[in-house]
Amino acid sequence: MAHDRPEPHSASIPPIDCPAWCSDPGHATELARTDQACYSDSNCVALSLEEVEFGPSGKLWQPSIRTAAHRAFNAKPVVLVQIEADDLDLDLHLTATEARQLAQHLKSASALVSTPPRMIRAMLQLFDAMRFCGRRGPRTLARRAVTATKQARTGGDG
C-alpha cells in the first residue's frame, strides 16, 4: 500500500515568516521545527593568539568566534555567538542589549591594550590644558601640549 507524503503545509502548520536578515528564505516551507530557524549571514574572527590545530580532515584549523542573528522556531531573535576552539564548540545566545554591552566592553578593553598608558596620561594632560586655554592663552596650551607629548614619549611624570 502506497503512503502519500503530506503536503508541505496544512492549515494547522502555517509557513514561517522570515525576518529580512534571514539568509535562507527557502526554509519557510519546512515542516521540522529545527529547519524553521532563521540565521543571518555570520561574521567570523580568527583568534590569531590561539594555537592552530589539525582538524579531523588533517587540515589546519584556526580557533574562532563567529556571530550572527538567530531566531529559533517560535522564539525571539537573539545574537548568536559561537566559540570554536580545541574541543570547545559553544553557542551563546545574547539579547540585543547584552550584545551591545559586550561590544562596548570589548571596545573599552581593546582601547586599553592598544593605547599606551603614557599616551592616555598625555591626552588627559592636554585636555586639562585645553580647559584653561581661554584664561591663559593659546601659547600656554601649546607649551602644555609639547610638555605632555615629551613626557609620553620618555615616560616621564614631570
mmCIF file with all atom_site columns, C-alpha atoms in Angstrom:
data_model
loop_
_atom_site.group_PDB
_atom_site.id
_atom_site.type_symbol
_atom_site.label_atom_id
_atom_site.label_alt_id
_atom_site.label_comp_id
_atom_site.label_asym_id
_atom_site.label_entity_id
_atom_site.label_seq_id
_atom_site.pdbx_PDB_ins_code
_atom_site.Cartn_x
_atom_site.Cartn_y
_atom_site.Cartn_z
_atom_site.occupancy
_atom_site.B_iso_or_equiv
_atom_site.pdbx_formal_charge
_atom_site.auth_seq_id
_atom_site.auth_comp_id
_atom_site.auth_asym_id
_atom_site.auth_atom_id
_atom_site.pdbx_PDB_model_num
ATOM 1   C CA . MET A 1 1   ? 0.000  0.000  0.000  1.00 0.00 ? 1   MET A CA 1
ATOM 2   C CA . ALA A 1 2   ? 1.477  3.314  -1.041 1.00 0.00 ? 2   ALA A CA 1
ATOM 3   C CA . HIS A 1 3   ? 1.650  6.078  1.513  1.00 0.00 ? 3   HIS A CA 1
ATOM 4   C CA . ASP A 1 4   ? 1.139  9.588  0.300  1.00 0.00 ? 4   ASP A CA 1
ATOM 5   C CA . ARG A 1 5   ? 3.523  12.212 1.609  1.00 0.00 ? 5   ARG A CA 1
ATOM 6   C CA . PRO A 1 6   ? 1.767  15.079 3.357  1.00 0.00 ? 6   PRO A CA 1
ATOM 7   C CA . GLU A 1 7   ? 1.546  18.405 1.622  1.00 0.00 ? 7   GLU A CA 1
ATOM 8   C CA . PRO A 1 8   ? 4.331  20.807 2.622  1.00 0.00 ? 8   PRO A CA 1
ATOM 9   C CA . HIS A 1 9   ? 1.876  22.756 4.755  1.00 0.00 ? 9   HIS A CA 1
ATOM 10  C CA . SER A 1 10  ? -1.589 22.267 6.024  1.00 0.00 ? 10  SER A CA 1
ATOM 11  C CA . ALA A 1 11  ? -3.961 24.720 7.634  1.00 0.00 ? 11  ALA A CA 1
ATOM 12  C CA . SER A 1 12  ? -2.605 23.701 11.052 1.00 0.00 ? 12  SER A CA 1
ATOM 13  C CA . ILE A 1 13  ? 1.062  24.268 10.129 1.00 0.00 ? 13  ILE A CA 1
ATOM 14  C CA . PRO A 1 14  ? 1.460  27.731 8.618  1.00 0.00 ? 14  PRO A CA 1
ATOM 15  C CA . PRO A 1 15  ? 4.732  28.629 6.902  1.00 0.00 ? 15  PRO A CA 1
ATOM 16  C CA . ILE A 1 16  ? 7.105  30.734 8.958  1.00 0.00 ? 16  ILE A CA 1
ATOM 17  C CA . ASP A 1 17  ? 7.590  34.401 8.224  1.00 0.00 ? 17  ASP A CA 1
ATOM 18  C CA . CYS A 1 18  ? 11.340 35.042 7.942  1.00 0.00 ? 18  CYS A CA 1
ATOM 19  C CA . PRO A 1 19  ? 12.841 38.339 9.121  1.00 0.00 ? 19  PRO A CA 1
ATOM 20  C CA . ALA A 1 20  ? 14.574 40.482 6.493  1.00 0.00 ? 20  ALA A CA 1
ATOM 21  C CA . TRP A 1 21  ? 18.009 39.394 7.760  1.00 0.00 ? 21  TRP A CA 1
ATOM 22  C CA . CYS A 1 22  ? 17.362 35.660 7.263  1.00 0.00 ? 22  CYS A CA 1
ATOM 23  C CA . SER A 1 23  ? 19.952 34.305 4.848  1.00 0.00 ? 23  SER A CA 1
ATOM 24  C CA . ASP A 1 24  ? 17.877 31.235 3.870  1.00 0.00 ? 24  ASP A CA 1
ATOM 25  C CA . PRO A 1 25  ? 14.342 32.259 2.925  1.00 0.00 ? 25  PRO A CA 1
ATOM 26  C CA . GLY A 1 26  ? 13.904 28.881 1.204  1.00 0.00 ? 26  GLY A CA 1
ATOM 27  C CA . HIS A 1 27  ? 13.276 27.100 4.501  1.00 0.00 ? 27  HIS A CA 1
ATOM 28  C CA . ALA A 1 28  ? 9.922  28.777 5.143  1.00 0.00 ? 28  ALA A CA 1
ATOM 29  C CA . THR A 1 29  ? 8.053  25.690 3.909  1.00 0.00 ? 29  THR A CA 1
ATOM 30  C CA . GLU A 1 30  ? 9.964  23.190 6.067  1.00 0.00 ? 30  GLU A CA 1
ATOM 31  C CA . LEU A 1 31  ? 7.938  21.070 8.479  1.00 0.00 ? 31  LEU A CA 1
ATOM 32  C CA . ALA A 1 32  ? 10.570 20.245 11.099 1.00 0.00 ? 32  ALA A CA 1
ATOM 33  C CA . ARG A 1 33  ? 10.903 22.886 13.796 1.00 0.00 ? 33  ARG A CA 1
ATOM 34  C CA . THR A 1 34  ? 14.694 22.760 13.713 1.00 0.00 ? 34  THR A CA 1
ATOM 35  C CA . ASP A 1 35  ? 14.544 23.582 9.994  1.00 0.00 ? 35  ASP A CA 1
ATOM 36  C CA . GLN A 1 36  ? 12.361 26.611 10.692 1.00 0.00 ? 36  GLN A CA 1
ATOM 37  C CA . ALA A 1 37  ? 15.177 28.548 12.368 1.00 0.00 ? 37  ALA A CA 1
ATOM 38  C CA . CYS A 1 38  ? 16.445 31.765 10.798 1.00 0.00 ? 38  CYS A CA 1
ATOM 39  C CA . TYR A 1 39  ? 20.109 32.788 10.646 1.00 0.00 ? 39  TYR A CA 1
ATOM 40  C CA . SER A 1 40  ? 21.704 35.926 9.259  1.00 0.00 ? 40  SER A CA 1
ATOM 41  C CA . ASP A 1 41  ? 24.981 35.861 7.392  1.00 0.00 ? 41  ASP A CA 1
ATOM 42  C CA . SER A 1 42  ? 27.690 35.349 10.000 1.00 0.00 ? 42  SER A CA 1
ATOM 43  C CA . ASN A 1 43  ? 30.878 37.243 10.775 1.00 0.00 ? 43  ASN A CA 1
ATOM 44  C CA . CYS A 1 44  ? 33.976 35.397 11.951 1.00 0.00 ? 44  CYS A CA 1
ATOM 45  C CA . VAL A 1 45  ? 37.088 36.473 13.842 1.00 0.00 ? 45  VAL A CA 1
ATOM 46  C CA . ALA A 1 46  ? 40.031 34.062 13.684 1.00 0.00 ? 46  ALA A CA 1
ATOM 47  C CA . LEU A 1 47  ? 41.779 34.022 17.061 1.00 0.00 ? 47  LEU A CA 1
ATOM 48  C CA . SER A 1 48  ? 45.372 34.602 15.993 1.00 0.00 ? 48  SER A CA 1
ATOM 49  C CA . LEU A 1 49  ? 46.841 34.268 19.505 1.00 0.00 ? 49  LEU A CA 1
ATOM 50  C CA . GLU A 1 50  ? 45.360 30.795 19.976 1.00 0.00 ? 50  GLU A CA 1
ATOM 51  C CA . GLU A 1 51  ? 47.129 27.612 18.920 1.00 0.00 ? 51  GLU A CA 1
ATOM 52  C CA . VAL A 1 52  ? 46.357 26.419 15.405 1.00 0.00 ? 52  VAL A CA 1
ATOM 53  C CA . GLU A 1 53  ? 45.085 22.848 15.401 1.00 0.00 ? 53  GLU A CA 1
ATOM 54  C CA . PHE A 1 54  ? 44.727 19.998 12.969 1.00 0.00 ? 54  PHE A CA 1
ATOM 55  C CA . GLY A 1 55  ? 41.082 19.347 12.215 1.00 0.00 ? 55  GLY A CA 1
ATOM 56  C CA . PRO A 1 56  ? 39.523 15.917 11.662 1.00 0.00 ? 56  PRO A CA 1
ATOM 57  C CA . SER A 1 57  ? 40.350 16.086 7.944  1.00 0.00 ? 57  SER A CA 1
ATOM 58  C CA . GLY A 1 58  ? 44.017 16.774 8.696  1.00 0.00 ? 58  GLY A CA 1
ATOM 59  C CA . LYS A 1 59  ? 43.785 20.407 7.600  1.00 0.00 ? 59  LYS A CA 1
ATOM 60  C CA . LEU A 1 60  ? 44.950 23.250 9.813  1.00 0.00 ? 60  LEU A CA 1
ATOM 61  C CA . TRP A 1 61  ? 42.115 24.797 11.773 1.00 0.00 ? 61  TRP A CA 1
ATOM 62  C CA . GLN A 1 62  ? 42.194 28.223 13.443 1.00 0.00 ? 62  GLN A CA 1
ATOM 63  C CA . PRO A 1 63  ? 40.065 28.708 16.590 1.00 0.00 ? 63  PRO A CA 1
ATOM 64  C CA . SER A 1 64  ? 37.451 31.399 16.031 1.00 0.00 ? 64  SER A CA 1
ATOM 65  C CA . ILE A 1 65  ? 34.479 33.358 17.288 1.00 0.00 ? 65  ILE A CA 1
ATOM 66  C CA . ARG A 1 66  ? 31.518 33.712 14.945 1.00 0.00 ? 66  ARG A CA 1
ATOM 67  C CA . THR A 1 67  ? 28.466 35.955 15.356 1.00 0.00 ? 67  THR A CA 1
ATOM 68  C CA . ALA A 1 68  ? 25.075 36.038 13.652 1.00 0.00 ? 68  ALA A CA 1
ATOM 69  C CA . ALA A 1 69  ? 21.469 36.959 14.274 1.00 0.00 ? 69  ALA A CA 1
ATOM 70  C CA . HIS A 1 70  ? 19.379 33.868 15.034 1.00 0.00 ? 70  HIS A CA 1
ATOM 71  C CA . ARG A 1 71  ? 15.733 33.108 15.625 1.00 0.00 ? 71  ARG A CA 1
ATOM 72  C CA . ALA A 1 72  ? 14.711 29.601 16.616 1.00 0.00 ? 72  ALA A CA 1
ATOM 73  C CA . PHE A 1 73  ? 11.224 28.225 15.984 1.00 0.00 ? 73  PHE A CA 1
ATOM 74  C CA . ASN A 1 74  ? 8.638  30.228 17.964 1.00 0.00 ? 74  ASN A CA 1
ATOM 75  C CA . ALA A 1 75  ? 11.343 32.252 19.722 1.00 0.00 ? 75  ALA A CA 1
ATOM 76  C CA . LYS A 1 76  ? 12.523 35.842 19.846 1.00 0.00 ? 76  LYS A CA 1
ATOM 77  C CA . PRO A 1 77  ? 15.591 36.796 17.798 1.00 0.00 ? 77  PRO A CA 1
ATOM 78  C CA . VAL A 1 78  ? 18.943 36.688 19.592 1.00 0.00 ? 78  VAL A CA 1
ATOM 79  C CA . VAL A 1 79  ? 22.576 37.353 18.807 1.00 0.00 ? 79  VAL A CA 1
ATOM 80  C CA . LEU A 1 80  ? 24.341 34.028 18.434 1.00 0.00 ? 80  LEU A CA 1
ATOM 81  C CA . VAL A 1 81  ? 27.995 33.916 19.490 1.00 0.00 ? 81  VAL A CA 1
ATOM 82  C CA . GLN A 1 82  ? 29.747 30.676 18.544 1.00 0.00 ? 82  GLN A CA 1
ATOM 83  C CA . ILE A 1 83  ? 33.124 29.906 20.099 1.00 0.00 ? 83  ILE A CA 1
ATOM 84  C CA . GLU A 1 84  ? 35.092 27.165 18.380 1.00 0.00 ? 84  GLU A CA 1
ATOM 85  C CA . ALA A 1 85  ? 38.474 26.226 19.828 1.00 0.00 ? 85  ALA A CA 1
ATOM 86  C CA . ASP A 1 86  ? 40.199 22.943 20.618 1.00 0.00 ? 86  ASP A CA 1
ATOM 87  C CA . ASP A 1 87  ? 37.448 20.628 21.871 1.00 0.00 ? 87  ASP A CA 1
ATOM 88  C CA . LEU A 1 88  ? 35.169 23.568 22.652 1.00 0.00 ? 88  LEU A CA 1
ATOM 89  C CA . ASP A 1 89  ? 32.125 24.236 20.495 1.00 0.00 ? 89  ASP A CA 1
ATOM 90  C CA . LEU A 1 90  ? 29.955 26.646 22.453 1.00 0.00 ? 90  LEU A CA 1
ATOM 91  C CA . ASP A 1 91  ? 26.867 28.593 21.370 1.00 0.00 ? 91  ASP A CA 1
ATOM 92  C CA . LEU A 1 92  ? 25.919 31.620 23.460 1.00 0.00 ? 92  LEU A CA 1
ATOM 93  C CA . HIS A 1 93  ? 22.564 33.356 22.982 1.00 0.00 ? 93  HIS A CA 1
ATOM 94  C CA . LEU A 1 94  ? 22.555 37.069 23.845 1.00 0.00 ? 94  LEU A CA 1
ATOM 95  C CA . THR A 1 95  ? 19.773 39.607 23.856 1.00 0.00 ? 95  THR A CA 1
ATOM 96  C CA . ALA A 1 96  ? 20.347 42.700 21.728 1.00 0.00 ? 96  ALA A CA 1
ATOM 97  C CA . THR A 1 97  ? 21.082 44.685 24.908 1.00 0.00 ? 97  THR A CA 1
ATOM 98  C CA . GLU A 1 98  ? 23.597 42.107 26.146 1.00 0.00 ? 98  GLU A CA 1
ATOM 99  C CA . ALA A 1 99  ? 25.310 42.076 22.747 1.00 0.00 ? 99  ALA A CA 1
ATOM 100 C CA . ARG A 1 100 ? 25.629 45.882 22.771 1.00 0.00 ? 100 ARG A CA 1
ATOM 101 C CA . GLN A 1 101 ? 27.016 45.788 26.333 1.00 0.00 ? 101 GLN A CA 1
ATOM 102 C CA . LEU A 1 102 ? 29.558 43.132 25.360 1.00 0.00 ? 102 LEU A CA 1
ATOM 103 C CA . ALA A 1 103 ? 30.545 45.141 22.272 1.00 0.00 ? 103 ALA A CA 1
ATOM 104 C CA . GLN A 1 104 ? 31.116 48.241 24.422 1.00 0.00 ? 104 GLN A CA 1
ATOM 105 C CA . HIS A 1 105 ? 33.186 46.267 26.956 1.00 0.00 ? 105 HIS A CA 1
ATOM 106 C CA . LEU A 1 106 ? 35.288 44.756 24.159 1.00 0.00 ? 106 LEU A CA 1
ATOM 107 C CA . LYS A 1 107 ? 35.794 48.214 22.657 1.00 0.00 ? 107 LYS A CA 1
ATOM 108 C CA . SER A 1 108 ? 36.876 49.649 26.028 1.00 0.00 ? 108 SER A CA 1
ATOM 109 C CA . ALA A 1 109 ? 39.245 46.772 26.780 1.00 0.00 ? 109 ALA A CA 1
ATOM 110 C CA . SER A 1 110 ? 40.776 46.924 23.299 1.00 0.00 ? 110 SER A CA 1
ATOM 111 C CA . ALA A 1 111 ? 41.371 50.657 23.726 1.00 0.00 ? 111 ALA A CA 1
ATOM 112 C CA . LEU A 1 112 ? 43.230 49.955 26.974 1.00 0.00 ? 112 LEU A CA 1
ATOM 113 C CA . VAL A 1 113 ? 45.580 47.411 25.442 1.00 0.00 ? 113 VAL A CA 1
ATOM 114 C CA . SER A 1 114 ? 46.150 49.351 22.219 1.00 0.00 ? 114 SER A CA 1
ATOM 115 C CA . THR A 1 115 ? 46.788 52.788 23.769 1.00 0.00 ? 115 THR A CA 1
ATOM 116 C CA . PRO A 1 116 ? 49.987 53.061 25.808 1.00 0.00 ? 116 PRO A CA 1
ATOM 117 C CA . PRO A 1 117 ? 49.306 54.388 29.343 1.00 0.00 ? 117 PRO A CA 1
ATOM 118 C CA . ARG A 1 118 ? 51.723 57.268 28.766 1.00 0.00 ? 118 ARG A CA 1
ATOM 119 C CA . MET A 1 119 ? 49.646 58.437 25.819 1.00 0.00 ? 119 MET A CA 1
ATOM 120 C CA . ILE A 1 120 ? 46.484 58.280 27.914 1.00 0.00 ? 120 ILE A CA 1
ATOM 121 C CA . ARG A 1 121 ? 48.168 60.414 30.569 1.00 0.00 ? 121 ARG A CA 1
ATOM 122 C CA . ALA A 1 122 ? 49.365 62.861 27.882 1.00 0.00 ? 122 ALA A CA 1
ATOM 123 C CA . MET A 1 123 ? 45.874 63.123 26.428 1.00 0.00 ? 123 MET A CA 1
ATOM 124 C CA . LEU A 1 124 ? 44.404 63.800 29.863 1.00 0.00 ? 124 LEU A CA 1
ATOM 125 C CA . GLN A 1 125 ? 47.006 66.497 30.480 1.00 0.00 ? 125 GLN A CA 1
ATOM 126 C CA . LEU A 1 126 ? 46.248 68.013 27.091 1.00 0.00 ? 126 LEU A CA 1
ATOM 127 C CA . PHE A 1 127 ? 42.513 68.055 27.786 1.00 0.00 ? 127 PHE A CA 1
ATOM 128 C CA . ASP A 1 128 ? 43.215 69.620 31.173 1.00 0.00 ? 128 ASP A CA 1
ATOM 129 C CA . ALA A 1 129 ? 45.339 72.286 29.472 1.00 0.00 ? 129 ALA A CA 1
ATOM 130 C CA . MET A 1 130 ? 42.593 72.958 26.941 1.00 0.00 ? 130 MET A CA 1
ATOM 131 C CA . ARG A 1 131 ? 40.169 73.851 29.736 1.00 0.00 ? 131 ARG A CA 1
ATOM 132 C CA . PHE A 1 132 ? 42.454 76.699 30.798 1.00 0.00 ? 132 PHE A CA 1
ATOM 133 C CA . CYS A 1 133 ? 43.216 77.905 27.269 1.00 0.00 ? 133 CYS A CA 1
ATOM 134 C CA . GLY A 1 134 ? 40.749 80.779 27.395 1.00 0.00 ? 134 GLY A CA 1
ATOM 135 C CA . ARG A 1 135 ? 42.195 82.112 30.646 1.00 0.00 ? 135 ARG A CA 1
ATOM 136 C CA . ARG A 1 136 ? 45.894 81.644 29.938 1.00 0.00 ? 136 ARG A CA 1
ATOM 137 C CA . GLY A 1 137 ? 46.024 81.903 26.160 1.00 0.00 ? 137 GLY A CA 1
ATOM 138 C CA . PRO A 1 138 ? 46.966 79.621 23.278 1.00 0.00 ? 138 PRO A CA 1
ATOM 139 C CA . ARG A 1 139 ? 50.723 79.798 23.994 1.00 0.00 ? 139 ARG A CA 1
ATOM 140 C CA . THR A 1 140 ? 50.198 78.158 27.369 1.00 0.00 ? 140 THR A CA 1
ATOM 141 C CA . LEU A 1 141 ? 48.136 75.466 25.679 1.00 0.00 ? 141 LEU A CA 1
ATOM 142 C CA . ALA A 1 142 ? 50.875 74.875 23.098 1.00 0.00 ? 142 ALA A CA 1
ATOM 143 C CA . ARG A 1 143 ? 53.585 74.652 25.798 1.00 0.00 ? 143 ARG A CA 1
ATOM 144 C CA . ARG A 1 144 ? 51.497 72.188 27.805 1.00 0.00 ? 144 ARG A CA 1
ATOM 145 C CA . ALA A 1 145 ? 50.819 70.074 24.706 1.00 0.00 ? 145 ALA A CA 1
ATOM 146 C CA . VAL A 1 146 ? 54.551 69.926 23.892 1.00 0.00 ? 146 VAL A CA 1
ATOM 147 C CA . THR A 1 147 ? 55.386 69.021 27.506 1.00 0.00 ? 147 THR A CA 1
ATOM 148 C CA . ALA A 1 148 ? 52.705 66.315 27.627 1.00 0.00 ? 148 ALA A CA 1
ATOM 149 C CA . THR A 1 149 ? 53.916 64.833 24.332 1.00 0.00 ? 149 THR A CA 1
ATOM 150 C CA . LYS A 1 150 ? 57.547 64.774 25.519 1.00 0.00 ? 150 LYS A CA 1
ATOM 151 C CA . GLN A 1 151 ? 56.503 63.112 28.765 1.00 0.00 ? 151 GLN A CA 1
ATOM 152 C CA . ALA A 1 152 ? 54.522 60.498 26.874 1.00 0.00 ? 152 ALA A CA 1
ATOM 153 C CA . ARG A 1 153 ? 57.498 59.672 24.668 1.00 0.00 ? 153 ARG A CA 1
ATOM 154 C CA . THR A 1 154 ? 60.014 59.468 27.519 1.00 0.00 ? 154 THR A CA 1
ATOM 155 C CA . GLY A 1 155 ? 57.720 58.017 30.159 1.00 0.00 ? 155 GLY A CA 1
ATOM 156 C CA . GLY A 1 156 ? 58.472 60.915 32.498 1.00 0.00 ? 156 GLY A CA 1
ATOM 157 C CA . ASP A 1 157 ? 56.000 62.222 35.038 1.00 0.00 ? 157 ASP A CA 1
ATOM 158 C CA . GLY A 1 158 ? 57.161 65.775 35.353 1.00 0.00 ? 158 GLY A CA 1
#
